[in-house]
Coordinates of C-alpha atoms and ligand atoms in Angstrom, one line a residue:
Chain A
M1 CA 11.2 15.7 11.9
N2 CA 10.3 14.3 8.5
N3 CA 7.8 16.8 6.7
D4 CA 7.3 15.0 3.6
Q5 CA 3.6 13.8 2.8
Y6 CA 2.7 10.2 1.3
L7 CA -0.5 9.3 -0.4
L8 CA -1.9 6.2 -1.5
A9 CA -4.8 6.5 -4.1
I10 CA -7.0 3.9 -5.5
E11 CA -8.8 4.2 -8.9
T12 CA -11.7 1.5 -10.3
S13 CA -14.0 4.0 -12.1
C14 CA -13.9 2.1 -15.7
D15 CA -12.0 -1.0 -16.2
E16 CA -8.6 -0.2 -14.7
T17 CA -8.0 -1.3 -10.8
A18 CA -5.6 1.0 -10.3
V19 CA -3.3 2.0 -6.9
A20 CA -0.3 4.4 -6.9
V21 CA 1.8 6.1 -4.0
I22 CA 2.7 9.5 -4.4
K23 CA 5.4 11.8 -2.6
N24 CA 4.8 15.4 -1.7
E25 CA 2.0 15.8 -4.4
T26 CA 4.2 15.3 -7.6
E27 CA 6.8 12.6 -6.8
L28 CA 5.6 9.1 -8.3
V29 CA 6.4 6.4 -5.8
A30 CA 4.4 3.4 -6.9
N31 CA 1.8 3.2 -9.7
V32 CA 0.4 -0.1 -10.4
V33 CA -2.5 -0.8 -13.2
A34 CA -4.6 -4.0 -13.6
S35 CA -6.1 -3.8 -17.1
Q36 CA -9.1 -5.4 -18.1
I37 CA -9.3 -4.9 -21.9
E38 CA -8.7 -8.2 -22.7
S39 CA -11.9 -9.3 -20.9
H40 CA -14.2 -6.7 -22.4
K41 CA -13.2 -6.8 -25.9
R42 CA -15.5 -9.8 -27.0
F43 CA -18.2 -7.6 -26.0
G44 CA -17.2 -4.4 -27.8
G45 CA -17.1 -1.8 -25.0
V46 CA -16.7 -2.4 -21.2
V47 CA -19.6 -4.1 -19.7
P48 CA -20.5 -2.6 -16.2
E49 CA -21.2 -5.6 -14.4
I50 CA -17.9 -7.4 -15.6
A51 CA -15.7 -4.6 -15.0
S52 CA -17.1 -4.5 -11.0
R53 CA -16.5 -8.3 -10.8
H54 CA -12.8 -7.6 -11.9
H55 CA -12.0 -4.6 -9.6
I56 CA -12.9 -7.1 -6.6
E57 CA -10.7 -9.8 -7.9
Q58 CA -7.7 -7.4 -8.5
I59 CA -8.4 -4.9 -5.9
T60 CA -6.0 -6.0 -2.5
V61 CA -3.4 -7.7 -5.2
T62 CA -2.9 -4.4 -6.9
L63 CA -2.8 -2.7 -3.4
E64 CA 0.0 -5.3 -2.4
E65 CA 1.9 -5.0 -5.5
A66 CA 1.9 -0.8 -5.2
L67 CA 3.0 -1.2 -1.7
Q68 CA 5.3 -3.3 -2.3
E69 CA 6.8 -1.7 -5.4
A70 CA 6.9 1.7 -2.8
G71 CA 8.8 0.0 -0.5
M72 CA 6.4 1.0 2.1
T73 CA 3.5 0.2 4.2
L74 CA 0.2 1.7 4.9
D75 CA 1.8 3.5 8.4
D76 CA 4.1 5.4 6.4
M77 CA 0.9 7.2 4.7
D78 CA -0.4 10.4 5.6
A79 CA -4.0 9.7 3.8
I80 CA -5.8 7.5 1.3
G81 CA -7.2 9.3 -1.6
V82 CA -10.2 7.4 -4.1
T83 CA -12.0 8.1 -6.9
E84 CA -15.4 8.9 -6.2
G85 CA -16.8 9.9 -9.7
P86 CA -17.9 10.2 -12.2
G87 CA -17.6 6.8 -13.6
L88 CA -19.2 3.2 -13.6
V89 CA -21.3 3.5 -10.1
G90 CA -20.7 -0.5 -9.8
A91 CA -16.8 -0.4 -10.4
L92 CA -16.5 3.2 -8.1
L93 CA -18.0 1.2 -5.4
V94 CA -15.3 -1.5 -5.3
G95 CA -12.8 1.2 -5.1
V96 CA -14.5 3.6 -2.8
N97 CA -15.5 0.7 -0.1
A98 CA -11.6 -0.5 -0.3
A99 CA -10.7 2.8 0.5
K100 CA -12.9 3.4 3.5
G101 CA -11.9 0.0 4.7
I102 CA -7.8 0.9 4.4
A103 CA -8.6 4.3 6.1
F104 CA -10.8 3.0 8.8
A105 CA -8.4 -0.1 9.9
R106 CA -5.4 2.1 10.1
Q107 CA -7.2 5.4 11.3
K108 CA -6.1 7.7 8.1
P109 CA -8.0 10.6 6.7
L110 CA -9.8 9.7 3.6
V111 CA -9.9 11.9 0.4
G112 CA -12.6 11.3 -2.3
V113 CA -10.9 12.5 -5.7
H114 CA -12.7 13.9 -9.0
H115 CA -11.8 11.6 -11.8
I116 CA -11.4 14.2 -14.3
A117 CA -9.5 16.7 -11.8
G118 CA -7.0 13.6 -12.1
H119 CA -6.7 13.6 -15.3
I120 CA -5.8 17.1 -15.4
Y121 CA -3.5 16.8 -12.3
A122 CA -1.7 13.9 -14.5
S123 CA 0.0 16.7 -16.5
R124 CA 1.9 17.6 -13.0
L125 CA 3.7 14.8 -12.5
E126 CA 5.9 15.9 -15.4
K127 CA 5.8 19.7 -14.9
E128 CA 4.9 22.2 -11.9
F129 CA 1.5 24.2 -12.9
E130 CA 1.6 27.7 -14.2
F131 CA -2.0 29.1 -13.5
P132 CA -4.1 30.6 -15.2
L133 CA -4.1 27.4 -17.1
L134 CA -6.8 25.7 -19.7
A135 CA -7.2 22.2 -19.8
L136 CA -8.6 20.3 -22.7
V137 CA -10.0 17.1 -21.4
V138 CA -11.0 14.3 -24.3
S139 CA -12.0 11.2 -23.4
G140 CA -14.6 8.4 -23.8
G141 CA -17.1 10.0 -21.9
H142 CA -16.0 13.7 -21.8
T143 CA -14.9 16.8 -24.4
E144 CA -14.3 19.6 -22.2
L145 CA -12.5 23.1 -21.5
V146 CA -11.3 23.5 -18.2
L147 CA -10.1 27.0 -16.9
M148 CA -7.5 26.6 -13.6
K149 CA -6.8 29.9 -12.0
G150 CA -5.3 28.1 -9.0
H151 CA -5.2 24.1 -7.4
N152 CA -8.7 22.7 -7.6
D153 CA -10.0 25.5 -8.8
F154 CA -11.8 24.3 -12.1
E155 CA -14.5 26.5 -14.3
V156 CA -16.0 24.6 -17.2
I157 CA -15.8 27.3 -20.1
G158 CA -17.0 24.5 -23.0
E159 CA -18.3 21.4 -23.1
T160 CA -19.9 18.4 -25.3
R161 CA -23.5 19.2 -26.0
D162 CA -23.8 15.8 -27.2
D163 CA -21.3 13.1 -27.8
A164 CA -17.9 12.9 -26.4
A165 CA -15.0 12.7 -28.8
G166 CA -14.0 9.2 -27.5
E167 CA -17.4 8.2 -28.2
A168 CA -17.2 9.5 -31.9
Y169 CA -14.2 7.3 -32.1
D170 CA -15.8 4.1 -31.2
K171 CA -19.0 4.7 -33.0
V172 CA -16.8 5.1 -36.5
A173 CA -14.3 2.2 -35.5
R174 CA -17.1 0.1 -35.1
L175 CA -18.5 1.6 -38.8
L176 CA -14.8 0.3 -40.2
K177 CA -15.3 -2.7 -38.2
L178 CA -12.1 -2.1 -35.8
S179 CA -11.3 -4.2 -33.2
Y180 CA -12.0 -2.6 -29.5
P181 CA -10.9 -0.2 -28.2
G182 CA -11.5 1.6 -31.4
G183 CA -9.6 5.1 -31.1
P184 CA -6.2 3.7 -31.4
E185 CA -7.1 1.8 -34.4
I186 CA -8.7 4.7 -36.1
D187 CA -5.7 6.6 -34.9
K188 CA -3.3 4.0 -36.6
L189 CA -5.4 4.2 -39.6
A190 CA -5.5 7.8 -40.2
A191 CA -1.5 8.0 -40.4
A192 CA -1.5 5.9 -43.7
G193 CA -4.7 7.7 -45.1
E194 CA -5.1 11.2 -46.8
P195 CA -8.3 13.3 -45.1
V196 CA -9.6 13.0 -49.2
I197 CA -13.4 13.2 -47.7
D198 CA -14.8 16.6 -46.6
F199 CA -16.8 16.0 -43.4
P200 CA -18.4 18.7 -41.1
R201 CA -16.8 20.8 -38.3
A202 CA -19.5 21.7 -35.6
W203 CA -18.1 25.2 -34.8
L204 CA -21.4 26.1 -33.1
E205 CA -21.9 30.0 -32.5
E206 CA -19.4 32.5 -32.8
G207 CA -17.4 32.3 -29.4
S208 CA -18.8 29.0 -28.1
F209 CA -16.2 26.8 -26.8
D210 CA -18.8 24.2 -26.4
F211 CA -18.3 20.8 -28.8
S212 CA -20.9 18.9 -31.1
F213 CA -19.6 15.5 -32.3
S214 CA -22.9 13.5 -33.1
G215 CA -23.1 15.6 -36.6
L216 CA -20.3 14.2 -37.7
K217 CA -21.0 10.9 -36.6
S218 CA -23.9 10.7 -38.6
A219 CA -21.8 12.1 -41.5
V220 CA -19.8 9.3 -41.6
T221 CA -22.4 6.7 -41.0
N222 CA -24.5 8.3 -44.3
K223 CA -21.1 8.8 -46.5
L224 CA -20.6 5.2 -46.2
H225 CA -24.1 4.0 -46.7
N226 CA -24.5 6.4 -49.9
A227 CA -21.2 5.3 -51.2
G228 CA -22.0 1.6 -50.2
Q229 CA -25.1 2.0 -52.3
K230 CA -23.7 3.7 -55.5
G231 CA -21.4 0.7 -55.0
E232 CA -18.0 3.0 -54.4
E233 CA -16.0 2.1 -51.8
F234 CA -13.5 4.5 -49.9
R235 CA -10.3 3.4 -48.7
P236 CA -10.9 2.7 -44.7
E237 CA -7.7 4.6 -44.3
D238 CA -8.9 8.0 -45.7
V239 CA -12.1 7.6 -43.9
A240 CA -10.0 7.5 -40.5
A241 CA -7.7 10.2 -41.8
S242 CA -10.9 12.6 -42.9
F243 CA -12.8 11.6 -39.7
Q244 CA -9.9 12.7 -37.1
E245 CA -9.2 15.7 -39.6
S246 CA -12.2 17.0 -38.8
V247 CA -12.1 15.8 -35.0
V248 CA -8.6 17.3 -34.2
E249 CA -9.1 20.5 -36.4
V250 CA -12.6 22.0 -34.1
L251 CA -10.4 20.7 -30.7
S252 CA -7.1 22.4 -31.6
T253 CA -9.3 25.8 -32.9
K254 CA -11.3 25.8 -30.1
T255 CA -8.4 25.4 -27.6
K256 CA -5.8 27.9 -29.2
K257 CA -8.9 30.4 -29.0
A258 CA -10.1 29.5 -25.4
A259 CA -6.5 29.6 -24.6
A260 CA -5.8 33.5 -26.1
A261 CA -9.2 34.6 -24.7
Y262 CA -8.4 34.0 -21.3
G263 CA -4.5 34.5 -21.3
V264 CA -3.5 31.3 -20.2
K265 CA 0.2 30.2 -19.5
Q266 CA -0.3 26.7 -19.9
V267 CA -2.3 24.4 -22.2
I268 CA -3.0 20.7 -20.5
V269 CA -4.1 18.0 -22.6
A270 CA -6.0 15.3 -20.4
G271 CA -7.9 12.1 -20.7
G272 CA -7.6 8.8 -23.0
V273 CA -7.8 10.8 -26.3
A274 CA -4.6 12.7 -25.3
A275 CA -2.9 9.7 -26.5
N276 CA -4.2 9.8 -30.1
S277 CA -1.0 11.1 -32.1
G278 CA -3.1 13.1 -34.6
L279 CA -4.5 15.2 -32.2
R280 CA -0.6 15.6 -30.2
A281 CA 1.2 16.7 -33.3
R282 CA -1.2 19.7 -34.7
L283 CA -2.1 20.9 -31.0
L284 CA 2.2 20.7 -30.8
E285 CA 2.0 23.0 -34.0
T286 CA -0.7 25.1 -32.7
F287 CA 0.8 26.5 -29.7
Q288 CA 4.4 26.4 -30.7
E289 CA 3.0 29.3 -32.6
T290 CA 1.3 30.6 -29.8
G291 CA 4.2 30.3 -27.3
Q292 CA 2.4 29.4 -24.5
E293 CA 3.4 26.0 -23.0
L294 CA 1.6 22.9 -23.8
L295 CA 2.0 19.7 -21.4
I296 CA 0.8 16.3 -22.6
P297 CA 1.2 13.5 -20.2
P298 CA 3.2 10.3 -21.1
L299 CA 1.6 7.5 -22.9
K300 CA 0.6 5.5 -19.9
F301 CA -0.8 8.7 -18.1
C302 CA -3.6 9.4 -20.5
T303 CA -5.3 6.0 -19.8
D304 CA -6.8 5.6 -16.8
N305 CA -4.5 5.3 -13.5
A306 CA -4.4 5.9 -10.2
A307 CA -1.0 8.2 -10.4
M308 CA -3.2 10.9 -11.3
I309 CA -5.7 10.2 -8.7
A310 CA -2.9 10.5 -6.5
A311 CA -1.8 13.5 -7.6
A312 CA -5.1 15.3 -7.5
G313 CA -5.7 13.9 -4.3
A314 CA -2.7 15.1 -2.5
V315 CA -3.7 18.5 -3.4
A316 CA -7.1 18.1 -1.8
Y317 CA -5.7 16.8 1.1
R318 CA -3.4 19.7 1.6
Q319 CA -6.2 21.9 1.3
G320 CA -8.4 20.3 3.8
H321 CA -10.6 18.0 1.7
R322 CA -11.9 15.3 4.0
A323 CA -14.5 12.4 3.1
G324 CA -16.7 11.0 5.9
W325 CA -17.4 7.3 6.9
D326 CA -20.4 7.6 4.5
L327 CA -18.8 8.3 1.4
N328 CA -20.5 6.9 -1.7
A329 CA -19.6 6.6 -5.2
H330 CA -20.9 9.6 -7.2
P331 CA -21.2 8.7 -10.8
G332 CA -22.2 12.0 -11.9
L333 CA -20.1 14.0 -9.7
D334 CA -19.6 17.7 -10.8
L335 CA -16.3 19.1 -11.6
E336 CA -16.5 22.7 -10.5
E337 CA -18.6 21.4 -7.2
Y338 CA -15.8 19.3 -6.2
G339 CA -13.2 21.9 -6.6
K340 CA -15.0 24.2 -4.2
R341 CA -15.1 21.8 -1.5
G342 CA -11.3 21.9 -0.6
R343 CA -10.9 25.3 -1.0
N344 CA -14.0 26.1 1.9
Chain B
M1 CA -10.2 -13.9 19.5
N2 CA -12.2 -10.5 18.4
I3 CA -14.1 -11.0 15.2
L4 CA -15.7 -8.0 13.0
A5 CA -18.3 -9.9 11.0
I6 CA -20.1 -8.1 8.1
D7 CA -23.2 -8.7 5.9
T8 CA -24.5 -6.7 3.2
S9 CA -25.1 -9.4 0.3
N10 CA -28.8 -8.8 0.3
Y11 CA -31.5 -6.1 2.0
V12 CA -30.2 -6.6 6.0
L13 CA -27.2 -4.9 6.6
G14 CA -25.4 -6.6 9.3
V15 CA -22.5 -5.8 11.7
A16 CA -21.1 -7.5 14.7
V17 CA -18.2 -7.8 17.2
I18 CA -17.5 -10.8 19.0
K19 CA -14.9 -11.5 21.5
N20 CA -13.9 -14.5 23.0
R21 CA -17.3 -16.3 21.7
E22 CA -19.0 -13.6 23.2
V23 CA -21.9 -11.5 20.7
V24 CA -20.7 -8.3 22.3
G25 CA -22.5 -6.0 19.8
E26 CA -24.9 -6.6 17.1
W27 CA -26.7 -4.2 14.4
V28 CA -29.1 -5.4 12.0
T29 CA -31.7 -3.6 9.5
N30 CA -33.7 -4.6 7.0
V31 CA -34.3 -1.3 4.7
K32 CA -33.8 -0.8 1.1
K33 CA -31.3 1.9 1.7
N34 CA -27.6 2.2 0.4
H35 CA -25.1 -0.2 1.9
S36 CA -22.2 1.8 0.7
V37 CA -23.2 5.1 2.9
R38 CA -24.2 3.1 5.9
L39 CA -21.9 -0.2 6.3
M40 CA -18.6 2.1 7.5
P41 CA -20.7 4.7 9.9
A42 CA -22.4 1.3 11.0
I43 CA -19.3 -0.1 11.4
E44 CA -17.4 2.6 13.6
Q45 CA -20.5 2.6 15.9
M46 CA -20.0 -0.8 16.7
M47 CA -16.7 -0.6 17.1
R48 CA -17.0 2.4 19.6
E49 CA -20.0 1.3 21.3
T50 CA -18.2 -2.0 22.1
D51 CA -14.6 -0.3 22.9
T52 CA -12.9 -2.3 20.3
S53 CA -10.0 -0.7 18.3
P54 CA -9.2 -1.6 14.5
D55 CA -5.9 -3.1 15.8
E56 CA -7.7 -5.1 18.4
L57 CA -9.3 -7.3 15.7
D58 CA -8.4 -10.7 14.9
Q59 CA -10.6 -11.7 11.9
I60 CA -13.0 -10.2 9.7
A61 CA -16.2 -12.4 8.8
V62 CA -18.1 -11.5 5.5
A63 CA -20.9 -13.0 3.8
H64 CA -19.6 -13.8 0.6
G65 CA -23.0 -14.2 -1.1
P66 CA -25.4 -15.0 -3.3
G67 CA -27.3 -12.2 -3.0
S68 CA -27.5 -8.6 -4.8
F69 CA -24.2 -8.6 -7.2
T70 CA -23.5 -5.1 -5.6
G71 CA -24.2 -5.6 -2.0
V72 CA -22.0 -8.2 -2.1
R73 CA -19.2 -6.6 -3.5
I74 CA -19.7 -3.7 -1.1
G75 CA -18.9 -6.1 1.9
M76 CA -16.2 -7.9 0.1
A77 CA -14.0 -4.8 -0.3
T78 CA -14.7 -3.6 3.3
A79 CA -13.8 -7.0 4.2
K80 CA -10.8 -7.8 2.5
S81 CA -9.1 -4.6 2.3
M82 CA -9.8 -4.3 6.2
A83 CA -8.1 -8.0 6.6
F84 CA -5.4 -6.4 4.0
A85 CA -4.8 -3.6 6.0
L86 CA -4.5 -5.4 9.4
N87 CA -3.1 -8.2 8.2
I88 CA -5.7 -10.8 10.2
P89 CA -7.4 -13.4 8.3
V90 CA -10.9 -12.8 6.4
V91 CA -13.2 -15.9 6.3
G92 CA -15.9 -15.7 3.8
V93 CA -19.4 -17.8 4.8
S94 CA -22.0 -18.3 2.4
S95 CA -25.1 -16.0 2.8
L96 CA -27.4 -18.8 2.2
E97 CA -25.5 -20.8 5.2
V98 CA -25.7 -17.6 7.2
L99 CA -29.4 -17.3 7.2
A100 CA -29.9 -21.1 7.6
R101 CA -28.3 -20.7 10.9
Q102 CA -31.9 -19.0 12.5
G103 CA -33.5 -22.5 11.9
T104 CA -30.6 -23.8 14.5
F105 CA -33.3 -25.3 17.0
F106 CA -35.1 -27.1 13.9
K107 CA -35.2 -30.7 13.8
G108 CA -35.0 -31.5 10.2
L109 CA -34.0 -30.4 6.9
I110 CA -33.2 -26.6 6.4
C111 CA -33.7 -24.3 3.1
P112 CA -32.8 -20.9 3.4
F113 CA -33.5 -19.1 0.0
F114 CA -33.4 -15.7 -1.8
D115 CA -35.7 -14.6 -4.7
A116 CA -33.3 -14.7 -8.1
R117 CA -36.4 -13.5 -10.2
R118 CA -38.4 -15.4 -13.0
G119 CA -39.1 -18.0 -10.6
R120 CA -36.0 -18.8 -9.7
V121 CA -33.9 -18.8 -6.4
Y122 CA -30.6 -18.9 -4.5
T123 CA -31.0 -21.6 -2.2
G124 CA -29.2 -24.6 -0.5
L125 CA -30.4 -27.5 1.8
Y126 CA -28.6 -28.3 5.3
D127 CA -29.3 -30.6 8.0
E128 CA -30.0 -29.5 11.7
E129 CA -26.1 -29.8 12.4
M130 CA -25.3 -27.5 9.7
N131 CA -24.0 -29.8 7.2
V132 CA -24.6 -29.6 3.4
V133 CA -27.2 -31.6 2.4
M134 CA -27.8 -30.3 -1.3
E135 CA -25.2 -27.7 -2.7
E136 CA -26.0 -24.1 -3.1
E137 CA -27.3 -23.5 -6.7
N138 CA -29.5 -21.0 -8.5
I139 CA -32.4 -22.9 -9.7
D140 CA -36.1 -22.9 -10.5
M141 CA -38.0 -23.5 -7.4
K142 CA -40.2 -25.4 -9.0
T143 CA -37.4 -28.1 -10.2
W144 CA -35.9 -27.6 -6.3
L145 CA -39.2 -28.6 -4.7
E146 CA -39.5 -31.5 -6.5
R147 CA -36.2 -32.7 -5.2
L148 CA -37.4 -32.2 -1.6
H149 CA -40.4 -33.7 -2.3
D150 CA -38.6 -36.7 -2.6
M151 CA -36.3 -36.2 0.4
K152 CA -39.6 -37.0 2.6
Q153 CA -38.7 -34.8 5.6
S154 CA -39.8 -31.8 7.5
V155 CA -38.4 -28.8 5.8
L156 CA -37.7 -25.3 7.4
F157 CA -37.8 -22.3 4.7
I158 CA -36.3 -19.6 5.9
S159 CA -36.5 -16.3 3.6
Q160 CA -37.5 -13.2 3.4
D161 CA -39.3 -13.6 0.1
E162 CA -40.9 -16.0 1.6
S163 CA -45.0 -14.5 0.6
A164 CA -43.7 -15.0 -3.1
F165 CA -43.2 -18.6 -3.1
R166 CA -45.2 -19.8 0.0
E167 CA -48.2 -21.5 -1.8
M168 CA -45.8 -22.9 -4.4
I169 CA -44.1 -24.9 -1.3
E170 CA -47.1 -25.9 0.2
Q171 CA -48.6 -27.1 -2.5
E172 CA -45.5 -29.3 -3.4
L173 CA -44.9 -30.1 0.5
G174 CA -48.0 -29.7 1.9
E175 CA -47.7 -30.2 5.8
R176 CA -43.9 -31.0 5.4
A177 CA -43.2 -27.3 4.7
V178 CA -42.9 -25.2 7.7
F179 CA -42.5 -21.3 8.1
P180 CA -40.5 -19.5 11.1
G181 CA -42.4 -15.9 11.9
A182 CA -41.0 -13.4 10.6
A183 CA -38.2 -12.4 13.4
H184 CA -36.3 -15.7 12.1
R185 CA -36.3 -14.4 8.3
Y186 CA -33.4 -12.3 8.4
A187 CA -29.5 -13.3 8.6
R188 CA -27.9 -11.9 11.5
P189 CA -24.3 -11.2 11.5
S190 CA -23.6 -13.2 15.0
Y191 CA -24.4 -16.5 13.4
L192 CA -22.1 -15.2 10.4
A193 CA -19.1 -14.6 13.1
L194 CA -19.9 -17.9 14.6
S195 CA -19.9 -19.8 11.3
A196 CA -16.6 -18.3 10.6
M197 CA -15.1 -19.0 13.7
K198 CA -15.5 -23.4 12.5
K199 CA -14.0 -22.5 9.0
P200 CA -10.4 -22.4 7.8
A201 CA -9.1 -18.3 7.1
S202 CA -9.6 -17.7 3.3
S203 CA -6.9 -16.6 1.4
L204 CA -6.9 -13.1 0.9
H205 CA -6.5 -12.6 -2.3
T206 CA -8.6 -15.3 -3.8
L207 CA -11.6 -14.9 -1.7
M208 CA -14.1 -13.9 -4.2
P209 CA -18.1 -13.5 -4.2
N210 CA -20.2 -16.1 -4.9
Y211 CA -22.7 -15.1 -7.5
L212 CA -24.1 -18.0 -8.4
R213 CA -24.5 -16.2 -11.8
L214 CA -22.9 -15.0 -14.8
P215 CA -23.3 -11.3 -15.6
E216 CA -26.2 -10.9 -18.0
A217 CA -23.8 -9.9 -21.2
E218 CA -21.6 -13.1 -20.6
Q219 CA -25.0 -15.0 -20.9
K220 CA -25.9 -13.8 -23.9
W221 CA -22.5 -14.0 -25.3
L222 CA -22.7 -17.8 -24.5
R223 CA -26.2 -18.2 -26.0
Q224 CA -24.9 -17.0 -29.2
K225 CA -21.7 -19.0 -29.3
E226 CA -24.1 -21.9 -29.1
K227 CA -26.0 -21.1 -32.2
Ligands
ZN1 ZN1 -10.5 8.9 -17.6

């Protein structure tokens, strides 16, 4: 009797059409990502309708490729997982309905997965979780500190009160006239610059693990504007380095304090901004000192992919979480509420 | 030959099961409710009521638009993934052609249309044998009606958005404009399945929605490029 568990997962929440197959929660068998980044470049950001159109064009191709890569058929799957939210509603709908179509056609259980849970579980593809753990989630839409005391047990202990860190990156990239997506471009520039400008750090009130990046965003705007009027000029490398220094210092300091306050065993960095080399280096330094284990997924698992959805979905499936045929896309799905489903 | 037909391209949610050319089940609602939530439960119930298991299906038929962008994609994602999972053919049929079939017994030209906002419509023209007389397009209704006027034949107008355009149509075509009763203004998924039977199977990966309209951002981008 074969007790291996296989789950196929679909991710279409933003601008990547992705399908993955996972074995026993942590062994990746196939991972296919069709990126649309080139199609959105000329618009300077993701256009939801265009993203949705690409998803419907790519979905069956990506499914076929993933099964080929796995050398398996749908018969071998125990369940189908899909990103249910958060994300762009039109984009999510393609994945959700494709997942339902497959699950119904082959009479397989269906599991809805939270996108951020996926980003966190990307780290489990590399190393087994040890609880309690703390996840710093940083992406275009999210900046959160999430405490986990067990599988699918999420407590958001800090979150952004205005902009996500990724949004600030995009805004500053536009000010510096960098190409889309701006985050990696700033990271590259920053490496060649010096943090000579003292941009503000939003610490908020004592003991708070919340974030705020809108003040930093306007500080950069004003600084560049005023300099321009006085005929001064900053090297873009130095602006990028100074901006990144401010973001990285706030993120790493708050993460360090939260990790100490909750006595966690592991610290996970998740989301697209986890690919940032400045942030990676600072966090490595920080947690070398404290001795807490730092898990940062490899670059390919930081950006959106289905391997992470499969990793999170397989745990939800084991915990008994099942979606009905009326599963919908939930662009504002709450992480804590989502986690409770599987455990009830 | 068992066919499952799926239409979520407009307000109508239609699901039908056809077995050996016989319509054994057909479900139509015409309410402004979420297709994504209701489609799969509707399919599940229809298949159960008609004692059809998914692996007994031989073909999926789907309305590929024009219509609501999101609505079209919900039907297409479902149809394409089911066809993929069951390894059976999928056939895409124009949402306008499906609607035109409501005029099956009409002697003359048949003009189905959907409101595309700002005086425009998604429309096409068919003869009584369902041959395409004028290709479907996204067009200003006034311009379209002028073309129909020149054809000097009776035209049956089939649309849920009839009332918004009826005056304009009657002005242009007078007595040659014919309107069916309310029961004929909605696409039926059984007609979708029967249309699909007459067409070759689409290629799974290349079957795409037929939006008849570029995304807003792309229209804007093209306009700027022209300047
Ligand atoms: Zn993401």
